[in-house]
């Protein structure tokens, strides 16, 4: 089945096969074609070009999208969308003056979500998670990474990861799974964190890998959570099982996690709200993608990752939602792109590159997602009739999506 989209006002992010990520000043360029066509066969992009070259093309279906822009669907490389319940009360507590740290120290935060998750059945967890996934697909996300980390026991971590696996099997969206056993120290281990690190390495990790439930390993490397040494021990152990690191570092404090993650060949380092000069230096000329999570900064009123500085320093940069109940209860990539432009002062071109091709890189999906490229998945967003692509972040908070196509099918 061949479908031909014609009269595309502008087709964004058209790339040759070999581009896996864009860095530094190249992020300012978003390759596009005006007045274009796009030809897909089943779930694959097979051709695109200017309308004047579309006349001889045969297709089973022709879709006229005059006035509308087409761009690759968003690649959200950092989420925690498998969780139970919500933390609305903590949100109000923060409005009333408590900090995220104070709430966590009182047993709230991640441990609060872990308690709720422990009392939620796998079926119920699946039901709650699938509605979030369906909602973000409608918002144009076509590939997503999902982490465990609200289990913090073998049983509950496996429950989360099995829910991720079920979502992978039942939805057309590409899903990558990450084991985040080291998200917080459970109350039972409060005075013996080392024993929990051992529990992860010796008991939970082997079960996760035996069931083949994760491709990536994550650690929340932060004061009061896991030290650089804890992270290194976990990454080292995970490496022997073939898991690749994608880690939470530098959210509240710079404690050396970036350099250590780079040393362990992390695919991405995420958060980066607090970056010192040496952290930026450590990322130069490496394969590690820095990932910013602007909705977390927005929701918690903490600093934004210095995206401008990193890009001006020649680094690549990706954007993700961090969709989770505590620091970003939104999985809206459109809002991420707008917030990055507004608060991180990156251009619409840089933000769209960060949320598509670089997001795909940050979850190992460069071969299939993140750009309009022959041979890649037919995953794209058709906008409403809008004046230009810069209008997307400008018109923040409003939904300018007309149609989402995932694996060649309209949602
Ligand atoms: O990425 N920082 C660690 N983990 C999550 C928040 C977890 C939570 O508050 O539930 C994050 O922001
Ligand atoms: Fe996170």
Short mmCIF file of C-alpha atoms and ligand atoms in Angstrom, two decimals:
data_model
loop_
_atom_site.label_atom_id
_atom_site.label_comp_id
_atom_site.label_asym_id
_atom_site.label_seq_id
_atom_site.Cartn_x
_atom_site.Cartn_y
_atom_site.Cartn_z
CA UNK A 1 0.00 0.00 0.00
CA UNK A 2 1.50 3.28 -1.15
CA UNK A 3 0.32 6.65 0.12
CA UNK A 4 1.38 9.91 -1.46
CA UNK A 5 1.14 13.15 0.52
CA UNK A 6 1.06 16.10 -1.83
CA UNK A 7 1.25 19.90 -1.67
CA UNK A 8 3.06 19.85 1.67
CA UNK A 9 3.65 23.50 2.52
CA UNK A 10 7.02 22.57 4.06
CA UNK A 11 8.55 19.18 4.79
CA UNK A 12 10.92 19.44 7.77
CA UNK A 13 14.03 17.56 8.78
CA UNK A 14 14.81 15.96 5.42
CA UNK A 15 18.13 14.15 5.82
CA UNK A 16 20.48 11.71 4.18
CA UNK A 17 20.70 8.29 5.79
CA UNK A 18 24.08 8.81 7.43
CA UNK A 19 23.18 11.74 9.71
CA UNK A 20 22.73 10.28 13.19
CA UNK A 21 22.88 13.50 15.22
CA UNK A 22 23.57 17.21 14.81
CA UNK A 23 25.89 19.27 16.99
CA UNK A 24 26.93 22.83 17.70
CA UNK A 25 26.34 25.36 14.95
CA UNK A 26 24.82 22.70 12.67
CA UNK A 27 21.86 22.59 15.02
CA UNK A 28 20.86 26.01 13.68
CA UNK A 29 20.06 24.43 10.33
CA UNK A 30 16.84 22.53 9.85
CA UNK A 31 16.87 21.10 6.32
CA UNK A 32 13.46 21.50 4.70
CA UNK A 33 11.73 21.30 1.35
CA UNK A 34 8.96 23.74 0.42
CA UNK A 35 5.98 22.66 -1.68
CA UNK A 36 6.91 19.02 -1.31
CA UNK A 37 5.58 15.48 -1.64
CA UNK A 38 6.17 12.49 0.62
CA UNK A 39 5.69 8.91 -0.54
CA UNK A 40 5.34 6.06 1.92
CA UNK A 41 4.90 2.34 1.39
CA UNK A 42 3.28 0.48 4.29
CA UNK A 43 5.30 1.64 7.31
CA UNK A 44 8.31 3.09 5.47
CA UNK A 45 9.27 6.39 3.84
CA UNK A 46 10.32 5.58 0.28
CA UNK A 47 10.60 8.96 -1.40
CA UNK A 48 10.16 12.71 -1.01
CA UNK A 49 10.96 15.77 -3.06
CA UNK A 50 9.57 18.88 -4.64
CA UNK A 51 6.03 18.79 -6.01
CA UNK A 52 7.25 19.41 -9.54
CA UNK A 53 8.85 15.95 -9.42
CA UNK A 54 5.76 14.16 -8.14
CA UNK A 55 3.75 13.99 -11.35
CA UNK A 56 4.70 10.46 -12.47
CA UNK A 57 4.37 8.83 -9.06
CA UNK A 58 1.70 6.16 -8.68
CA UNK A 59 0.05 5.54 -5.34
CA UNK A 60 -2.98 3.75 -3.91
CA UNK A 61 -3.96 6.81 -1.95
CA UNK A 62 -3.28 10.51 -2.46
CA UNK A 63 -3.61 12.90 0.47
CA UNK A 64 -3.60 16.62 -0.23
CA UNK A 65 -2.19 18.54 2.74
CA UNK A 66 -2.16 22.04 1.24
CA UNK A 67 -1.21 24.73 3.75
CA UNK A 68 0.10 22.17 6.25
CA UNK A 69 3.61 21.32 7.41
CA UNK A 70 4.93 17.77 7.88
CA UNK A 71 7.68 16.95 10.36
CA UNK A 72 9.02 13.71 11.85
CA UNK A 73 7.17 12.70 15.00
CA UNK A 74 8.77 13.68 18.31
CA UNK A 75 11.36 11.37 19.85
CA UNK A 76 10.99 11.52 23.62
CA UNK A 77 14.14 9.85 24.96
CA UNK A 78 13.46 10.22 28.71
CA UNK A 79 10.19 9.34 30.45
CA UNK A 80 8.82 7.56 33.50
CA UNK A 81 5.29 7.13 32.17
CA UNK A 82 4.74 3.78 33.85
CA UNK A 83 3.70 4.94 37.31
CA UNK A 84 0.73 4.61 39.62
CA UNK A 85 -1.51 7.38 40.92
CA UNK A 86 -0.24 10.93 41.14
CA UNK A 87 1.51 13.34 43.53
CA UNK A 88 -0.94 16.20 43.40
CA UNK A 89 -0.66 16.73 47.16
CA UNK A 90 3.11 17.32 46.91
CA UNK A 91 2.46 19.86 44.17
CA UNK A 92 0.27 21.80 46.58
CA UNK A 93 2.84 21.33 49.38
CA UNK A 94 5.46 22.93 47.15
CA UNK A 95 3.14 25.84 46.37
CA UNK A 96 2.81 26.27 50.11
CA UNK A 97 6.57 26.52 50.54
CA UNK A 98 8.13 23.06 50.86
CA UNK A 99 10.96 22.21 48.47
CA UNK A 100 11.22 19.03 46.37
CA UNK A 101 14.11 18.01 48.65
CA UNK A 102 12.16 18.62 51.87
CA UNK A 103 9.25 16.56 50.54
CA UNK A 104 11.60 13.72 49.60
CA UNK A 105 13.27 13.84 53.02
CA UNK A 106 9.85 13.36 54.66
CA UNK A 107 9.35 10.11 52.72
CA UNK A 108 7.49 11.77 49.86
CA UNK A 109 8.76 12.04 46.33
CA UNK A 110 9.96 8.89 44.59
CA UNK A 111 9.31 6.78 47.70
CA UNK A 112 5.73 8.01 47.77
CA UNK A 113 5.24 6.83 44.18
CA UNK A 114 6.94 3.53 45.05
CA UNK A 115 4.44 2.95 47.86
CA UNK A 116 1.50 3.57 45.55
CA UNK A 117 2.98 1.35 42.87
CA UNK A 118 3.57 -1.51 45.32
CA UNK A 119 -0.18 -1.48 46.05
CA UNK A 120 -1.19 -1.38 42.39
CA UNK A 121 -1.67 -4.56 40.37
CA UNK A 122 0.24 -5.09 37.15
CA UNK A 123 -3.02 -4.91 35.20
CA UNK A 124 -4.05 -1.63 36.82
CA UNK A 125 -0.55 -0.20 36.27
CA UNK A 126 -0.82 -1.16 32.61
CA UNK A 127 -4.22 0.51 32.29
CA UNK A 128 -2.98 3.77 33.84
CA UNK A 129 0.20 3.77 31.76
CA UNK A 130 -1.50 2.98 28.48
CA UNK A 131 -3.76 6.02 28.71
CA UNK A 132 -0.70 8.24 29.16
CA UNK A 133 0.99 6.58 26.21
CA UNK A 134 -2.09 7.02 24.01
CA UNK A 135 -2.29 10.68 25.00
CA UNK A 136 1.34 11.41 24.07
CA UNK A 137 0.94 9.61 20.75
CA UNK A 138 -1.94 11.98 19.97
CA UNK A 139 0.44 14.83 20.82
CA UNK A 140 2.85 13.69 18.13
CA UNK A 141 5.32 11.47 19.99
CA UNK A 142 6.39 8.58 17.76
CA UNK A 143 9.17 7.03 19.84
CA UNK A 144 9.61 6.99 23.58
CA UNK A 145 11.95 5.67 26.25
CA UNK A 146 10.35 4.47 29.47
CA UNK A 147 12.13 3.79 32.77
CA UNK A 148 11.40 1.61 35.75
CA UNK A 149 12.38 3.10 39.12
CA UNK A 150 9.17 3.37 41.15
CA UNK A 151 9.47 -0.28 42.20
CA UNK A 152 12.72 -0.37 44.19
CA UNK A 153 12.20 -4.09 44.98
CA UNK A 154 12.79 -6.98 42.59
CA UNK A 155 9.06 -7.74 42.32
CA UNK A 156 7.94 -4.18 41.75
CA UNK A 157 10.76 -3.30 39.34
CA UNK A 158 9.92 -6.41 37.29
CA UNK A 159 6.23 -5.46 37.39
CA UNK A 160 7.05 -2.06 35.91
CA UNK A 161 9.33 -3.51 33.25
CA UNK A 162 6.74 -6.11 32.24
CA UNK A 163 4.22 -3.32 31.78
CA UNK A 164 6.74 -1.55 29.51
CA UNK A 165 7.16 -4.80 27.55
CA UNK A 166 3.39 -5.16 27.15
CA UNK A 167 3.17 -1.59 25.86
CA UNK A 168 5.97 -2.41 23.39
CA UNK A 169 3.97 -5.36 22.13
CA UNK A 170 0.65 -3.60 21.87
CA UNK A 171 1.37 -0.16 20.44
CA UNK A 172 2.80 1.01 17.11
CA UNK A 173 5.03 3.57 18.84
CA UNK A 174 8.71 2.56 19.25
CA UNK A 175 9.46 2.01 22.95
CA UNK A 176 12.87 1.60 24.59
CA UNK A 177 13.09 0.19 28.09
CA UNK A 178 15.45 1.33 30.85
CA UNK A 179 16.12 -0.28 34.23
CA UNK A 180 16.32 2.43 36.91
CA UNK A 181 16.50 0.38 40.12
CA UNK A 182 18.82 3.08 41.51
CA UNK A 183 16.21 5.84 41.50
CA UNK A 184 15.99 6.30 45.28
CA UNK A 185 17.12 4.43 48.37
CA UNK A 186 14.12 2.52 49.78
CA UNK A 187 13.18 3.23 53.41
CA UNK A 188 14.29 -0.26 54.56
CA UNK A 189 17.81 0.56 53.33
CA UNK A 190 17.89 4.13 54.63
CA UNK A 191 20.89 3.54 56.88
CA UNK A 192 22.54 1.02 54.58
CA UNK A 193 22.54 2.32 51.04
CA UNK A 194 25.44 0.04 50.08
CA UNK A 195 23.24 -2.97 50.77
CA UNK A 196 20.65 -1.63 48.34
CA UNK A 197 23.30 -1.06 45.67
CA UNK A 198 24.36 -4.70 46.21
CA UNK A 199 20.71 -5.80 46.03
CA UNK A 200 20.42 -4.08 42.64
CA UNK A 201 23.65 -5.57 41.31
CA UNK A 202 23.34 -9.06 42.73
CA UNK A 203 19.60 -9.72 42.67
CA UNK A 204 17.47 -7.32 40.68
CA UNK A 205 19.71 -6.72 37.65
CA UNK A 206 20.21 -10.45 36.91
CA UNK A 207 16.44 -11.02 36.93
CA UNK A 208 15.80 -8.00 34.72
CA UNK A 209 18.30 -9.21 32.15
CA UNK A 210 17.22 -12.85 32.38
CA UNK A 211 13.75 -11.82 31.24
CA UNK A 212 15.31 -9.47 28.70
CA UNK A 213 13.31 -6.55 30.07
CA UNK A 214 15.69 -3.64 29.51
CA UNK A 215 18.19 -2.34 27.01
CA UNK A 216 19.43 0.61 29.07
CA UNK A 217 20.62 1.16 32.64
CA UNK A 218 19.95 4.37 34.56
CA UNK A 219 21.02 5.72 37.95
CA UNK A 220 19.90 8.90 39.72
CA UNK A 221 23.37 10.25 40.53
CA UNK A 222 22.69 13.01 43.05
CA UNK A 223 23.34 14.05 46.64
CA UNK A 224 20.99 12.11 48.88
CA UNK A 225 20.43 9.46 46.19
CA UNK A 226 23.38 7.65 44.56
CA UNK A 227 27.01 8.76 44.55
CA UNK A 228 29.34 8.69 41.56
CA UNK A 229 30.93 5.55 43.03
CA UNK A 230 27.48 3.88 43.37
CA UNK A 231 26.70 4.80 39.79
CA UNK A 232 30.00 3.46 38.51
CA UNK A 233 29.52 0.15 40.34
CA UNK A 234 26.03 -0.25 38.85
CA UNK A 235 27.11 0.75 35.33
CA UNK A 236 30.04 -1.64 35.52
CA UNK A 237 27.79 -4.53 36.55
CA UNK A 238 25.16 -3.65 33.94
CA UNK A 239 27.82 -3.57 31.24
CA UNK A 240 28.57 -7.24 31.79
CA UNK A 241 24.92 -7.90 30.89
CA UNK A 242 25.14 -5.73 27.79
CA UNK A 243 23.10 -2.76 29.09
CA UNK A 244 24.04 0.74 27.92
CA UNK A 245 23.98 3.68 30.37
CA UNK A 246 21.54 6.60 30.09
CA UNK A 247 21.78 8.42 33.38
CA UNK A 248 20.23 11.13 35.56
CA UNK A 249 23.03 13.55 36.48
CA UNK A 250 23.47 17.17 37.62
CA UNK A 251 19.81 17.86 38.44
CA UNK A 252 20.46 19.68 41.71
CA UNK A 253 24.22 19.39 42.22
CA UNK A 254 27.29 18.84 40.05
CA UNK A 255 29.09 15.94 41.76
CA UNK A 256 31.11 14.55 38.86
CA UNK A 257 28.46 12.30 37.33
CA UNK A 258 28.86 13.64 33.79
CA UNK A 259 32.53 12.74 33.52
CA UNK A 260 31.97 9.31 35.04
CA UNK A 261 29.04 8.62 32.71
CA UNK A 262 31.11 9.60 29.67
CA UNK A 263 33.86 7.28 30.88
CA UNK A 264 31.30 4.46 30.88
CA UNK A 265 30.23 5.32 27.33
CA UNK A 266 26.79 6.56 28.32
CA UNK A 267 24.48 7.05 25.37
CA UNK A 268 23.01 10.07 27.13
CA UNK A 269 23.35 12.20 30.25
CA UNK A 270 20.05 13.71 31.27
CA UNK A 271 18.88 16.74 33.33
CA UNK A 272 22.08 18.88 33.48
CA UNK A 273 20.37 21.80 35.21
CA UNK A 274 23.57 22.48 37.16
CA UNK A 275 26.58 22.32 34.87
CA UNK A 276 30.13 23.34 35.65
CA UNK A 277 32.74 24.13 33.03
CA UNK A 278 34.38 20.72 33.49
CA UNK A 279 31.05 18.94 32.89
CA UNK A 280 30.69 20.65 29.52
CA UNK A 281 34.33 19.90 28.71
CA UNK A 282 33.84 16.23 29.57
CA UNK A 283 31.14 15.94 26.90
CA UNK A 284 33.22 17.37 24.05
CA UNK A 285 34.20 14.93 21.28
CA UNK A 286 32.32 12.03 22.85
CA UNK A 287 29.38 9.88 21.75
CA UNK A 288 27.30 10.92 24.77
CA UNK A 289 24.21 13.04 24.08
CA UNK A 290 23.34 15.76 26.62
CA UNK A 291 19.57 15.76 27.20
CA UNK A 292 17.64 18.69 28.66
CA UNK A 293 14.28 18.33 30.39
CA UNK A 294 12.79 21.84 30.43
CA UNK A 295 9.38 20.82 31.80
CA UNK A 296 11.07 19.53 34.95
CA UNK A 297 12.73 22.94 35.41
CA UNK A 298 9.42 24.63 34.75
CA UNK A 299 7.40 22.47 37.11
CA UNK A 300 9.94 22.50 39.97
CA UNK A 301 11.09 26.10 39.40
CA UNK A 302 14.73 25.06 39.20
CA UNK A 303 17.34 26.32 36.69
CA UNK A 304 17.18 25.25 33.05
CA UNK A 305 20.03 23.21 31.56
CA UNK A 306 22.45 25.66 29.87
CA UNK A 307 21.52 24.49 26.37
CA UNK A 308 22.70 27.72 24.73
CA UNK A 309 26.14 27.35 26.28
CA UNK A 310 26.41 23.66 25.40
CA UNK A 311 25.38 24.17 21.77
CA UNK A 312 27.64 27.22 21.42
CA UNK A 313 30.42 25.03 22.81
CA UNK A 314 29.93 22.65 19.89
CA UNK A 315 27.93 19.94 21.69
CA UNK A 316 24.83 18.20 20.37
CA UNK A 317 21.69 18.61 22.48
CA UNK A 318 18.44 16.64 22.80
CA UNK A 319 15.14 17.47 24.46
CA UNK A 320 12.76 15.14 26.31
CA UNK A 321 9.76 15.42 28.61
CA UNK A 322 10.83 13.47 31.74
CA UNK A 323 7.09 12.65 32.03
CA UNK A 324 6.72 11.51 35.67
CA UNK A 325 4.42 12.15 38.65
CA UNK A 326 6.87 14.25 40.68
CA UNK A 327 8.86 16.62 38.52
CA UNK A 328 7.03 16.73 35.19
CA UNK A 329 3.48 15.41 35.04
CA UNK A 330 3.33 16.32 31.35
CA UNK A 331 4.45 14.28 28.37
CA UNK A 332 3.79 17.02 25.85
CA UNK A 333 6.78 17.34 23.50
CA UNK A 334 5.20 20.37 21.81
CA UNK A 335 5.39 22.17 25.12
CA UNK A 336 8.97 20.93 25.62
CA UNK A 337 9.99 22.47 22.28
CA UNK A 338 8.27 25.76 23.10
CA UNK A 339 9.68 25.92 26.63
CA UNK A 340 13.20 25.24 25.32
CA UNK A 341 12.89 28.16 22.89
CA UNK A 342 11.42 30.46 25.51
CA UNK A 343 13.51 29.55 28.55
CA UNK A 344 16.72 28.04 27.17
CA UNK A 345 16.90 30.58 24.35
CA UNK A 346 17.44 28.05 21.64
CA UNK A 347 16.03 28.67 18.17
CA UNK A 348 13.05 26.78 16.69
CA UNK A 349 15.53 24.99 14.37
CA UNK A 350 17.72 23.93 17.30
CA UNK A 351 14.72 22.84 19.34
CA UNK A 352 13.20 20.78 16.52
CA UNK A 353 16.57 19.11 15.86
CA UNK A 354 16.84 18.42 19.60
CA UNK A 355 13.38 16.87 19.78
CA UNK A 356 13.63 14.72 16.64
CA UNK A 357 16.97 13.54 15.25
CA UNK A 358 18.95 14.05 18.48
CA UNK A 359 16.17 12.52 20.56
CA UNK A 360 16.26 9.45 18.34
CA UNK A 361 20.04 9.23 18.87
CA UNK A 362 19.59 9.46 22.65
CA UNK A 363 17.55 6.24 22.61
CA UNK A 364 19.43 4.34 19.93
CA UNK A 365 16.84 4.86 17.21
CA UNK A 366 18.85 6.85 14.67
CA UNK A 367 18.44 4.19 12.01
CA UNK A 368 14.66 4.27 12.00
CA UNK A 369 13.38 7.50 13.58
CA UNK A 370 14.01 11.22 13.97
CA UNK A 371 14.09 12.44 10.38
CA UNK A 372 12.39 12.30 7.02
CA UNK A 373 14.82 9.91 5.38
CA UNK A 374 14.29 7.18 2.80
CA UNK A 375 14.07 3.83 4.56
CA UNK A 376 13.06 5.26 7.93
CA UNK A 377 9.69 4.62 9.57
CA UNK A 378 6.76 6.60 8.22
CA UNK A 379 6.28 8.41 11.52
CA UNK A 380 5.27 12.00 11.19
CA UNK A 381 3.11 14.89 12.30
CA UNK A 382 0.86 16.81 9.91
CA UNK A 383 0.22 20.25 11.35
CA UNK A 384 -2.88 22.36 11.02
CA UNK A 385 -2.60 25.19 8.52
CA UNK A 386 0.07 27.38 10.14
CA UNK A 387 2.21 30.22 8.78
CA UNK A 388 5.61 28.57 9.36
CA UNK A 389 7.34 26.02 11.62
CA UNK A 390 8.53 28.76 13.98
CA UNK A 391 4.85 29.25 14.76
CA UNK A 392 4.84 25.90 16.62
CA UNK A 393 6.89 27.09 19.64
CA UNK A 394 5.61 30.67 19.28
CA UNK A 395 2.00 29.55 19.65
CA UNK A 396 2.94 27.71 22.85
CA UNK A 397 0.33 25.77 24.74
CA UNK A 398 -1.95 25.49 21.73
CA UNK A 399 -2.35 22.31 19.74
CA UNK A 400 -1.35 22.78 16.12
CA UNK A 401 -1.39 19.09 15.23
CA UNK A 402 -3.93 18.01 12.62
CA UNK A 403 -2.92 14.35 12.15
CA UNK A 404 -0.34 11.94 13.52
CA UNK A 405 0.94 9.09 11.31
CA UNK A 406 2.73 6.21 13.05
CA UNK A 407 4.27 3.38 11.05
CA UNK A 408 2.35 4.57 8.03
CA UNK A 409 -1.07 4.59 9.73
CA UNK A 410 -3.07 7.64 10.74
CA UNK A 411 -3.90 7.51 14.44
O1 LIG B 1 13.84 12.73 36.37
N1 LIG B 1 15.29 12.99 39.21
C1 LIG B 1 14.90 11.86 39.34
N2 LIG B 1 13.81 11.31 38.83
C2 LIG B 1 12.72 12.00 38.23
C3 LIG B 1 11.74 12.53 39.21
C4 LIG B 1 11.18 11.46 40.00
C5 LIG B 1 10.04 11.88 40.85
O2 LIG B 1 10.02 12.93 41.47
O3 LIG B 1 9.14 11.04 40.89
C6 LIG B 1 13.22 13.09 37.34
O4 LIG B 1 13.00 14.28 37.57
FE1 LIG B 2 13.79 11.44 34.90
#
